[in-house]
Amino acid sequence: MDQSLQVAGVAFLAGIAMAVGGVIARFERLKPDWLEEEFRHTVIAFGGGALLSAVALVLVPEGAEPHSPLAVALLFGGGGVAFLLIDVALAAAKSPAAQLAAMLSDFIPESLAMGAAFAAGDATAPLLAMLIGIQNLPEGFNAYRELMASSRLTSRSVMIAFAAMSLLGPAAALAGLLWLAAYPGVVAGVMLFAAGGILYLTFQDIAPQARLENRWAPPLGAVAGFLLGLLGKLMVAA
């Protein structure tokens, strides 16, 4: 199979996980109510664990390798500050488009890095693709819930938006494959920048929503998400 088609297909599968998360949120109804609430928080925490595993196991180790400590600090810290500014702007917008843009803020740079990693033959490329899909699923789940609760959008329009957004993943991955692969330093910088932003989003948005008073399943979901990423890393290294 042509590498471009392979990378585009993998990126699409990772992106369509957003829509899958929306479908689960659309039909998920558990009784009693406390079980439904705990399940929702556990899904959110699972996504947070997957994000942390992407940062700790792939993005930071791969991104830091070709850079000096000063460059690492500037890129990683710059990503955190940039995502903070994006978060402030999206909060001020208070529109459904803002919530959709928040989902793309980590998906696009990760897809860029994934495409370049495939071009370089990096063994972590499939792992990064898997982690992107894992984190997109709970992000889609949570975003669907928030959009339906805070806007006048119909379920159908939200699902169409999620499906359309999944096409941006292949576009970004192909850009990384065809153009950024020749610049490994730039790719590493994108990874670090994305890692700083993801870490900010995890503790700003995901971790506070994951906590539930007198419930212990959500923190365990975070452990499970990180463990899944760790197992993938170990399989790649084997």
PDB file of C-alpha atoms in Angstrom:
ATOM      1  CA  MET A   1       0.000   0.000   0.000  1.00  0.00           C
ATOM      2  CA  ASP A   2       1.212   3.509  -0.804  1.00  0.00           C
ATOM      3  CA  GLN A   3       2.585   5.143   2.338  1.00  0.00           C
ATOM      4  CA  SER A   4       0.492   8.281   1.833  1.00  0.00           C
ATOM      5  CA  LEU A   5      -2.705   6.227   1.770  1.00  0.00           C
ATOM      6  CA  GLN A   6      -1.578   4.245   4.799  1.00  0.00           C
ATOM      7  CA  VAL A   7      -0.809   7.365   6.837  1.00  0.00           C
ATOM      8  CA  ALA A   8      -4.038   9.074   5.752  1.00  0.00           C
ATOM      9  CA  GLY A   9      -6.027   5.970   6.697  1.00  0.00           C
ATOM     10  CA  VAL A  10      -4.417   5.667  10.114  1.00  0.00           C
ATOM     11  CA  ALA A  11      -4.951   9.378  10.808  1.00  0.00           C
ATOM     12  CA  PHE A  12      -8.587   9.099   9.726  1.00  0.00           C
ATOM     13  CA  LEU A  13      -9.176   6.182  12.090  1.00  0.00           C
ATOM     14  CA  ALA A  14      -7.587   8.162  14.920  1.00  0.00           C
ATOM     15  CA  GLY A  15      -9.776  11.153  14.094  1.00  0.00           C
ATOM     16  CA  ILE A  16     -13.033   9.283  13.612  1.00  0.00           C
ATOM     17  CA  ALA A  17     -12.674   8.156  17.229  1.00  0.00           C
ATOM     18  CA  MET A  18     -14.093  11.598  18.089  1.00  0.00           C
ATOM     19  CA  ALA A  19     -17.318  10.672  16.330  1.00  0.00           C
ATOM     20  CA  VAL A  20     -17.321   7.242  17.960  1.00  0.00           C
ATOM     21  CA  GLY A  21     -17.061   8.935  21.347  1.00  0.00           C
ATOM     22  CA  GLY A  22     -20.020  11.095  20.374  1.00  0.00           C
ATOM     23  CA  VAL A  23     -22.054   8.037  19.397  1.00  0.00           C
ATOM     24  CA  ILE A  24     -21.323   6.406  22.762  1.00  0.00           C
ATOM     25  CA  ALA A  25     -22.373   9.607  24.563  1.00  0.00           C
ATOM     26  CA  ARG A  26     -25.524   9.784  22.457  1.00  0.00           C
ATOM     27  CA  PHE A  27     -26.754   6.325  23.358  1.00  0.00           C
ATOM     28  CA  GLU A  28     -25.113   5.787  26.728  1.00  0.00           C
ATOM     29  CA  ARG A  29     -27.796   5.604  29.391  1.00  0.00           C
ATOM     30  CA  LEU A  30     -27.044   3.782  32.623  1.00  0.00           C
ATOM     31  CA  LYS A  31     -29.242   3.313  35.624  1.00  0.00           C
ATOM     32  CA  PRO A  32     -29.170   4.234  38.458  1.00  0.00           C
ATOM     33  CA  ASP A  33     -28.087   7.836  37.881  1.00  0.00           C
ATOM     34  CA  TRP A  34     -24.982   7.558  40.063  1.00  0.00           C
ATOM     35  CA  LEU A  35     -23.656   4.780  37.821  1.00  0.00           C
ATOM     36  CA  GLU A  36     -24.159   6.888  34.691  1.00  0.00           C
ATOM     37  CA  GLU A  37     -22.355   9.819  36.331  1.00  0.00           C
ATOM     38  CA  GLU A  38     -19.468   7.656  37.498  1.00  0.00           C
ATOM     39  CA  PHE A  39     -19.136   6.082  34.048  1.00  0.00           C
ATOM     40  CA  ARG A  40     -18.976   9.545  32.444  1.00  0.00           C
ATOM     41  CA  HIS A  41     -16.250  10.712  34.812  1.00  0.00           C
ATOM     42  CA  THR A  42     -14.311   7.488  34.315  1.00  0.00           C
ATOM     43  CA  VAL A  43     -14.331   7.978  30.534  1.00  0.00           C
ATOM     44  CA  ILE A  44     -13.023  11.531  30.973  1.00  0.00           C
ATOM     45  CA  ALA A  45     -10.288  10.311  33.336  1.00  0.00           C
ATOM     46  CA  PHE A  46      -9.334   7.548  30.902  1.00  0.00           C
ATOM     47  CA  GLY A  47      -8.759  10.201  28.235  1.00  0.00           C
ATOM     48  CA  GLY A  48      -6.603  12.152  30.668  1.00  0.00           C
ATOM     49  CA  GLY A  49      -4.482   9.073  31.336  1.00  0.00           C
ATOM     50  CA  ALA A  50      -4.041   8.506  27.612  1.00  0.00           C
ATOM     51  CA  LEU A  51      -2.995  12.130  27.119  1.00  0.00           C
ATOM     52  CA  LEU A  52      -0.433  11.868  29.896  1.00  0.00           C
ATOM     53  CA  SER A  53       0.971   8.668  28.413  1.00  0.00           C
ATOM     54  CA  ALA A  54       1.341  10.376  25.030  1.00  0.00           C
ATOM     55  CA  VAL A  55       3.245  13.230  26.681  1.00  0.00           C
ATOM     56  CA  ALA A  56       5.437  11.105  28.935  1.00  0.00           C
ATOM     57  CA  LEU A  57       6.166   8.161  26.635  1.00  0.00           C
ATOM     58  CA  VAL A  58       6.263   9.627  23.126  1.00  0.00           C
ATOM     59  CA  LEU A  59       6.071  13.377  22.698  1.00  0.00           C
ATOM     60  CA  VAL A  60       8.612  14.505  25.305  1.00  0.00           C
ATOM     61  CA  PRO A  61      11.238  11.730  24.827  1.00  0.00           C
ATOM     62  CA  GLU A  62      11.096  11.975  21.028  1.00  0.00           C
ATOM     63  CA  GLY A  63      10.854  15.757  20.990  1.00  0.00           C
ATOM     64  CA  ALA A  64      13.647  16.434  23.449  1.00  0.00           C
ATOM     65  CA  GLU A  65      16.232  14.190  21.769  1.00  0.00           C
ATOM     66  CA  PRO A  66      17.611  16.628  19.140  1.00  0.00           C
ATOM     67  CA  HIS A  67      17.221  19.818  21.192  1.00  0.00           C
ATOM     68  CA  SER A  68      19.251  21.555  23.883  1.00  0.00           C
ATOM     69  CA  PRO A  69      17.752  21.898  27.377  1.00  0.00           C
ATOM     70  CA  LEU A  70      17.074  25.591  26.724  1.00  0.00           C
ATOM     71  CA  ALA A  71      15.240  24.820  23.486  1.00  0.00           C
ATOM     72  CA  VAL A  72      13.252  22.070  25.222  1.00  0.00           C
ATOM     73  CA  ALA A  73      12.212  24.488  27.960  1.00  0.00           C
ATOM     74  CA  LEU A  74      11.193  27.197  25.479  1.00  0.00           C
ATOM     75  CA  LEU A  75       9.241  24.846  23.216  1.00  0.00           C
ATOM     76  CA  PHE A  76       7.514  22.913  25.995  1.00  0.00           C
ATOM     77  CA  GLY A  77       6.756  26.029  28.025  1.00  0.00           C
ATOM     78  CA  GLY A  78       5.698  27.885  24.885  1.00  0.00           C
ATOM     79  CA  GLY A  79       3.187  25.155  24.124  1.00  0.00           C
ATOM     80  CA  GLY A  80       1.664  25.496  27.573  1.00  0.00           C
ATOM     81  CA  VAL A  81       1.421  29.293  27.269  1.00  0.00           C
ATOM     82  CA  ALA A  82       0.012  29.091  23.733  1.00  0.00           C
ATOM     83  CA  PHE A  83      -2.711  26.651  24.777  1.00  0.00           C
ATOM     84  CA  LEU A  84      -3.502  28.877  27.747  1.00  0.00           C
ATOM     85  CA  LEU A  85      -4.076  31.802  25.364  1.00  0.00           C
ATOM     86  CA  ILE A  86      -6.197  29.581  23.106  1.00  0.00           C
ATOM     87  CA  ASP A  87      -8.203  28.457  26.128  1.00  0.00           C
ATOM     88  CA  VAL A  88      -8.811  32.075  27.189  1.00  0.00           C
ATOM     89  CA  ALA A  89      -9.906  33.042  23.672  1.00  0.00           C
ATOM     90  CA  LEU A  90     -12.232  30.046  23.356  1.00  0.00           C
ATOM     91  CA  ALA A  91     -13.765  30.726  26.758  1.00  0.00           C
ATOM     92  CA  ALA A  92     -14.429  34.310  25.727  1.00  0.00           C
ATOM     93  CA  ALA A  93     -16.056  33.167  22.478  1.00  0.00           C
ATOM     94  CA  LYS A  94     -18.658  31.030  24.313  1.00  0.00           C
ATOM     95  CA  SER A  95     -19.844  29.340  21.130  1.00  0.00           C
ATOM     96  CA  PRO A  96     -20.167  25.738  19.926  1.00  0.00           C
ATOM     97  CA  ALA A  97     -17.363  26.433  17.455  1.00  0.00           C
ATOM     98  CA  ALA A  98     -15.079  27.218  20.382  1.00  0.00           C
ATOM     99  CA  GLN A  99     -15.655  23.791  21.917  1.00  0.00           C
ATOM    100  CA  LEU A 100     -14.997  22.092  18.584  1.00  0.00           C
ATOM    101  CA  ALA A 101     -11.803  24.115  18.115  1.00  0.00           C
ATOM    102  CA  ALA A 102     -10.626  22.999  21.550  1.00  0.00           C
ATOM    103  CA  MET A 103     -10.810  19.380  20.397  1.00  0.00           C
ATOM    104  CA  LEU A 104      -8.591  20.165  17.418  1.00  0.00           C
ATOM    105  CA  SER A 105      -5.955  22.074  19.375  1.00  0.00           C
ATOM    106  CA  ASP A 106      -4.069  18.907  20.283  1.00  0.00           C
ATOM    107  CA  PHE A 107      -5.270  16.663  17.420  1.00  0.00           C
ATOM    108  CA  ILE A 108      -3.700  18.747  14.627  1.00  0.00           C
ATOM    109  CA  PRO A 109      -0.121  19.066  15.981  1.00  0.00           C
ATOM    110  CA  GLU A 110      -0.121  15.415  17.024  1.00  0.00           C
ATOM    111  CA  SER A 111      -1.213  14.367  13.537  1.00  0.00           C
ATOM    112  CA  LEU A 112       1.558  16.495  11.995  1.00  0.00           C
ATOM    113  CA  ALA A 113       4.119  14.777  14.193  1.00  0.00           C
ATOM    114  CA  MET A 114       2.628  11.357  13.459  1.00  0.00           C
ATOM    115  CA  GLY A 115       2.909  11.809   9.690  1.00  0.00           C
ATOM    116  CA  ALA A 116       6.542  12.910   9.970  1.00  0.00           C
ATOM    117  CA  ALA A 117       7.293   9.984  12.284  1.00  0.00           C
ATOM    118  CA  PHE A 118       5.909   7.542   9.709  1.00  0.00           C
ATOM    119  CA  ALA A 119       8.070   9.145   7.003  1.00  0.00           C
ATOM    120  CA  ALA A 120      11.174   8.793   9.170  1.00  0.00           C
ATOM    121  CA  GLY A 121      10.381   5.149   9.884  1.00  0.00           C
ATOM    122  CA  ASP A 122      10.144   5.891  13.584  1.00  0.00           C
ATOM    123  CA  ALA A 123       8.972   2.850  15.527  1.00  0.00           C
ATOM    124  CA  THR A 124       6.838   5.039  17.773  1.00  0.00           C
ATOM    125  CA  ALA A 125       4.660   6.272  14.875  1.00  0.00           C
ATOM    126  CA  PRO A 126       2.028   3.489  15.236  1.00  0.00           C
ATOM    127  CA  LEU A 127       2.024   4.017  19.001  1.00  0.00           C
ATOM    128  CA  LEU A 128       1.424   7.742  18.566  1.00  0.00           C
ATOM    129  CA  ALA A 129      -1.427   7.000  16.165  1.00  0.00           C
ATOM    130  CA  MET A 130      -2.979   4.611  18.685  1.00  0.00           C
ATOM    131  CA  LEU A 131      -2.705   7.148  21.505  1.00  0.00           C
ATOM    132  CA  ILE A 132      -4.285   9.881  19.373  1.00  0.00           C
ATOM    133  CA  GLY A 133      -7.270   7.635  18.717  1.00  0.00           C
ATOM    134  CA  ILE A 134      -7.538   6.623  22.382  1.00  0.00           C
ATOM    135  CA  GLN A 135      -7.580  10.222  23.564  1.00  0.00           C
ATOM    136  CA  ASN A 136      -9.978  11.363  20.830  1.00  0.00           C
ATOM    137  CA  LEU A 137     -12.654   8.902  21.902  1.00  0.00           C
ATOM    138  CA  PRO A 138     -13.228  10.305  25.421  1.00  0.00           C
ATOM    139  CA  GLU A 139     -12.741  13.860  24.082  1.00  0.00           C
ATOM    140  CA  GLY A 140     -15.559  13.248  21.596  1.00  0.00           C
ATOM    141  CA  PHE A 141     -17.680  11.692  24.343  1.00  0.00           C
ATOM    142  CA  ASN A 142     -17.239  14.700  26.630  1.00  0.00           C
ATOM    143  CA  ALA A 143     -17.543  17.322  23.879  1.00  0.00           C
ATOM    144  CA  TYR A 144     -20.821  15.802  22.658  1.00  0.00           C
ATOM    145  CA  ARG A 145     -22.259  15.965  26.164  1.00  0.00           C
ATOM    146  CA  GLU A 146     -21.164  19.587  26.619  1.00  0.00           C
ATOM    147  CA  LEU A 147     -22.393  20.697  23.197  1.00  0.00           C
ATOM    148  CA  MET A 148     -25.815  19.140  23.644  1.00  0.00           C
ATOM    149  CA  ALA A 149     -26.146  20.701  27.091  1.00  0.00           C
ATOM    150  CA  SER A 150     -24.918  24.202  26.249  1.00  0.00           C
ATOM    151  CA  SER A 151     -26.049  24.878  22.672  1.00  0.00           C
ATOM    152  CA  ARG A 152     -29.028  24.577  20.376  1.00  0.00           C
ATOM    153  CA  LEU A 153     -27.254  22.252  18.001  1.00  0.00           C
ATOM    154  CA  THR A 154     -29.000  19.047  17.043  1.00  0.00           C
ATOM    155  CA  SER A 155     -27.421  15.669  17.627  1.00  0.00           C
ATOM    156  CA  ARG A 156     -27.130  15.167  13.871  1.00  0.00           C
ATOM    157  CA  SER A 157     -25.286  18.455  13.317  1.00  0.00           C
ATOM    158  CA  VAL A 158     -22.828  17.659  16.101  1.00  0.00           C
ATOM    159  CA  MET A 159     -22.071  14.224  14.661  1.00  0.00           C
ATOM    160  CA  ILE A 160     -21.594  15.715  11.172  1.00  0.00           C
ATOM    161  CA  ALA A 161     -19.169  18.251  12.645  1.00  0.00           C
ATOM    162  CA  PHE A 162     -17.220  15.467  14.390  1.00  0.00           C
ATOM    163  CA  ALA A 163     -17.011  13.446  11.166  1.00  0.00           C
ATOM    164  CA  ALA A 164     -15.834  16.507   9.219  1.00  0.00           C
ATOM    165  CA  MET A 165     -13.194  17.274  11.845  1.00  0.00           C
ATOM    166  CA  SER A 166     -11.797  13.763  11.502  1.00  0.00           C
ATOM    167  CA  LEU A 167     -10.730  14.669   7.934  1.00  0.00           C
ATOM    168  CA  LEU A 168      -8.347  17.311   9.271  1.00  0.00           C
ATOM    169  CA  GLY A 169      -6.236  14.542  10.809  1.00  0.00           C
ATOM    170  CA  PRO A 170      -5.269  12.967   7.464  1.00  0.00           C
ATOM    171  CA  ALA A 171      -4.566  16.439   6.036  1.00  0.00           C
ATOM    172  CA  ALA A 172      -2.203  17.263   8.906  1.00  0.00           C
ATOM    173  CA  ALA A 173      -0.599  13.811   8.830  1.00  0.00           C
ATOM    174  CA  LEU A 174       0.058  14.052   5.084  1.00  0.00           C
ATOM    175  CA  ALA A 175       1.601  17.493   5.603  1.00  0.00           C
ATOM    176  CA  GLY A 176       3.917  15.958   8.166  1.00  0.00           C
ATOM    177  CA  LEU A 177       4.677  13.011   5.896  1.00  0.00           C
ATOM    178  CA  LEU A 178       5.396  14.998   2.738  1.00  0.00           C
ATOM    179  CA  TRP A 179       6.900  18.245   4.023  1.00  0.00           C
ATOM    180  CA  LEU A 180       8.066  18.048   7.636  1.00  0.00           C
ATOM    181  CA  ALA A 181       9.867  14.698   7.464  1.00  0.00           C
ATOM    182  CA  ALA A 182      12.927  16.430   5.972  1.00  0.00           C
ATOM    183  CA  TYR A 183      13.151  18.641   9.052  1.00  0.00           C
ATOM    184  CA  PRO A 184      13.429  16.360  12.102  1.00  0.00           C
ATOM    185  CA  GLY A 185      14.229  19.301  14.363  1.00  0.00           C
ATOM    186  CA  VAL A 186      10.968  20.969  13.415  1.00  0.00           C
ATOM    187  CA  VAL A 187       9.037  17.747  14.010  1.00  0.00           C
ATOM    188  CA  ALA A 188      10.636  17.362  17.424  1.00  0.00           C
ATOM    189  CA  GLY A 189       9.717  20.957  18.180  1.00  0.00           C
ATOM    190  CA  VAL A 190       6.093  20.307  17.214  1.00  0.00           C
ATOM    191  CA  MET A 191       6.057  17.312  19.558  1.00  0.00           C
ATOM    192  CA  LEU A 192       7.377  19.356  22.483  1.00  0.00           C
ATOM    193  CA  PHE A 193       5.033  22.244  21.758  1.00  0.00           C
ATOM    194  CA  ALA A 194       2.063  19.872  21.616  1.00  0.00           C
ATOM    195  CA  ALA A 195       3.206  18.131  24.812  1.00  0.00           C
ATOM    196  CA  GLY A 196       3.255  21.409  26.741  1.00  0.00           C
ATOM    197  CA  GLY A 197      -0.202  22.282  25.460  1.00  0.00           C
ATOM    198  CA  ILE A 198      -1.626  18.849  26.218  1.00  0.00           C
ATOM    199  CA  LEU A 199      -0.268  18.946  29.759  1.00  0.00           C
ATOM    200  CA  TYR A 200      -1.944  22.322  30.261  1.00  0.00           C
ATOM    201  CA  LEU A 201      -5.266  21.028  28.894  1.00  0.00           C
ATOM    202  CA  THR A 202      -5.082  17.903  31.044  1.00  0.00           C
ATOM    203  CA  PHE A 203      -4.846  19.798  34.308  1.00  0.00           C
ATOM    204  CA  GLN A 204      -7.028  22.721  33.255  1.00  0.00           C
ATOM    205  CA  ASP A 205      -9.941  20.855  31.686  1.00  0.00           C
ATOM    206  CA  ILE A 206      -9.758  17.095  32.073  1.00  0.00           C
ATOM    207  CA  ALA A 207      -8.502  16.488  35.620  1.00  0.00           C
ATOM    208  CA  PRO A 208     -11.057  18.800  37.301  1.00  0.00           C
ATOM    209  CA  GLN A 209     -13.933  17.161  35.391  1.00  0.00           C
ATOM    210  CA  ALA A 210     -12.695  13.654  36.166  1.00  0.00           C
ATOM    211  CA  ARG A 211     -12.911  13.998  39.946  1.00  0.00           C
ATOM    212  CA  LEU A 212     -16.127  12.812  41.585  1.00  0.00           C
ATOM    213  CA  GLU A 213     -16.772  12.998  45.322  1.00  0.00           C
ATOM    214  CA  ASN A 214     -16.678   9.619  47.083  1.00  0.00           C
ATOM    215  CA  ARG A 215     -16.146   7.714  43.841  1.00  0.00           C
ATOM    216  CA  TRP A 216     -12.965   5.805  43.037  1.00  0.00           C
ATOM    217  CA  ALA A 217     -13.497   4.491  39.506  1.00  0.00           C
ATOM    218  CA  PRO A 218     -12.539   7.764  37.705  1.00  0.00           C
ATOM    219  CA  PRO A 219      -8.960   7.894  39.091  1.00  0.00           C
ATOM    220  CA  LEU A 220      -8.593   4.234  38.180  1.00  0.00           C
ATOM    221  CA  GLY A 221      -9.699   5.155  34.653  1.00  0.00           C
ATOM    222  CA  ALA A 222      -6.749   7.560  34.454  1.00  0.00           C
ATOM    223  CA  VAL A 223      -4.418   4.753  35.519  1.00  0.00           C
ATOM    224  CA  ALA A 224      -5.931   2.452  32.879  1.00  0.00           C
ATOM    225  CA  GLY A 225      -5.480   5.076  30.153  1.00  0.00           C
ATOM    226  CA  PHE A 226      -1.827   5.599  31.035  1.00  0.00           C
ATOM    227  CA  LEU A 227      -1.265   1.850  31.363  1.00  0.00           C
ATOM    228  CA  LEU A 228      -2.614   1.256  27.870  1.00  0.00           C
ATOM    229  CA  GLY A 229      -0.115   3.759  26.482  1.00  0.00           C
ATOM    230  CA  LEU A 230       2.687   2.177  28.519  1.00  0.00           C
ATOM    231  CA  LEU A 231       1.879  -1.297  27.197  1.00  0.00           C
ATOM    232  CA  GLY A 232       1.941   0.054  23.666  1.00  0.00           C
ATOM    233  CA  LYS A 233       5.355   1.621  24.313  1.00  0.00           C
ATOM    234  CA  LEU A 234       6.697  -1.651  25.694  1.00  0.00           C
ATOM    235  CA  MET A 235       5.409  -3.594  22.679  1.00  0.00           C
ATOM    236  CA  VAL A 236       7.088  -1.125  20.307  1.00  0.00           C
ATOM    237  CA  ALA A 237      10.379  -1.433  22.217  1.00  0.00           C
ATOM    238  CA  ALA A 238      10.245  -5.250  22.276  1.00  0.00           C
TER     239      ALA A 238
END
